[in-house]
C-alpha positions as a Python dict, from the first residue, in 0.01 Angstrom:
ca = {
    (1, 'M'): (0, 0, 0),
    (2, 'T'): (38, 107, 366),
    (3, 'E'): (257, -82, 608),
    (4, 'D'): (73, -287, 872),
    (5, 'K'): (174, -163, 1219),
    (6, 'G'): (6, -449, 1405),
    (7, 'Q'): (-329, -506, 1557),
    (8, 'T'): (-532, -285, 1784),
    (9, 'H'): (-618, -460, 2108),
    (10, 'P'): (-994, -480, 2180),
    (11, 'L'): (-934, -318, 2521),
    (12, 'Y'): (-707, -46, 2386),
    (13, 'A'): (-933, 249, 2474),
    (14, 'T'): (-978, 154, 2839),
    (15, 'D'): (-616, 43, 2871),
    (16, 'R'): (-498, 374, 2724),
    (17, 'E'): (-687, 556, 3002),
    (18, 'V'): (-519, 340, 3265),
    (19, 'V'): (-174, 396, 3115),
    (20, 'D'): (-237, 771, 3097),
    (21, 'S'): (-329, 767, 3467),
    (22, 'L'): (-9, 574, 3544),
    (23, 'L'): (197, 835, 3361),
    (24, 'G'): (16, 1116, 3542),
    (25, 'H'): (47, 964, 3888),
    (26, 'E'): (250, 1178, 4124),
    (27, 'G'): (449, 1033, 4408),
    (28, 'A'): (523, 673, 4486),
    (29, 'P'): (298, 423, 4310),
    (30, 'G'): (48, 239, 4525),
    (31, 'P'): (-99, -108, 4486),
    (32, 'D'): (-347, 5, 4219),
    (33, 'Q'): (-79, 159, 4002),
    (34, 'L'): (170, -125, 4046),
    (35, 'T'): (-77, -406, 3979),
    (36, 'S'): (-233, -221, 3686),
    (37, 'A'): (109, -176, 3526),
    (38, 'A'): (191, -545, 3577),
    (39, 'R'): (-147, -655, 3444),
    (40, 'L'): (-113, -447, 3130),
    (41, 'L'): (246, -558, 3074),
    (42, 'M'): (124, -917, 3077),
    (43, 'R'): (-170, -837, 2850),
    (44, 'Y'): (44, -667, 2585),
    (45, 'D'): (348, -895, 2611),
    (46, 'G'): (379, -1059, 2272),
    (47, 'F'): (77, -870, 2134),
    (48, 'P'): (147, -765, 1774),
    (49, 'G'): (49, -403, 1806),
    (50, 'S'): (-15, -111, 2040),
    (51, 'P'): (353, -19, 2078),
    (52, 'D'): (255, 310, 2242),
    (53, 'I'): (94, 125, 2534),
    (54, 'K'): (404, -90, 2585),
    (55, 'E'): (641, 208, 2561),
    (56, 'D'): (437, 420, 2801),
    (57, 'I'): (417, 145, 3064),
    (58, 'E'): (794, 107, 3043),
    (59, 'R'): (825, 486, 3078),
    (60, 'A'): (608, 479, 3393),
    (61, 'L'): (824, 201, 3537),
    (62, 'K'): (1138, 400, 3464),
    (63, 'G'): (986, 699, 3643),
    (64, 'W'): (923, 476, 3945),
    (65, 'A'): (1282, 343, 3927),
    (66, 'L'): (1152, -10, 3861),
    (67, 'D'): (1215, -276, 3602),
    (68, 'R'): (983, -567, 3528),
    (69, 'D'): (1145, -792, 3787),
    (70, 'G'): (1115, -524, 4055),
    (71, 'L'): (753, -460, 3957),
    (72, 'N'): (671, -830, 3977),
    (73, 'A'): (838, -859, 4319),
    (74, 'K'): (636, -564, 4453),
    (75, 'C'): (314, -710, 4312),
    (76, 'R'): (382, -1047, 4475),
    (77, 'E'): (422, -866, 4810),
    (78, 'I'): (99, -674, 4756),
    (79, 'W'): (-100, -988, 4673),
    (80, 'A'): (58, -1179, 4963),
    (81, 'Q'): (-70, -911, 5201),
    (82, 'G'): (-423, -994, 5089),
    (83, 'W'): (-482, -681, 4882),
    (84, 'R'): (-740, -702, 4606),
    (85, 'P'): (-831, -443, 4339),
    (86, 'G'): (-1039, -157, 4476),
    (87, 'Q'): (-912, -208, 4829),
    (88, 'T'): (-647, -26, 5029),
    (89, 'L'): (-388, -225, 5218),
    (90, 'D'): (-533, -121, 5554),
    (91, 'D'): (-893, -217, 5470),
    (92, 'T'): (-1048, -487, 5681),
    (93, 'V'): (-1271, -759, 5548),
    (94, 'G'): (-1639, -670, 5534),
    (95, 'S'): (-1828, -348, 5493),
    (96, 'G'): (-1842, -252, 5858),
    (97, 'A'): (-2220, -211, 5831),
    (98, 'D'): (-2273, -481, 6090),
    (99, 'V'): (-2040, -325, 6349),
    (100, 'E'): (-2191, -115, 6625),
    (101, 'D'): (-2004, 150, 6818),
    (102, 'S'): (-1969, 10, 7170),
    (103, 'G'): (-1892, 354, 7312),
    (104, 'S'): (-1617, 218, 7535),
}
């Protein structure tokens, strides 16, 4: 009989893609990378399976010279600035479609 290595998370395939992008990210991590890492750490914390996901997120954090506490502190700062997924920190609210160029 084979040994049970835990469950496979229903979102494993999409999460694996995100983790692979975190590992492949060059330079300092931005809000997307930091919040994605924190989100996935929370999702897989205590989950009985997918050890590769957990190990690779920890490896990404190590590459960024962060631990979980440091990651959480950075994410709190990001959220406090009003950032939301899919938005850069310098984005303004609204699409800008209703703004006309005044030419002045």
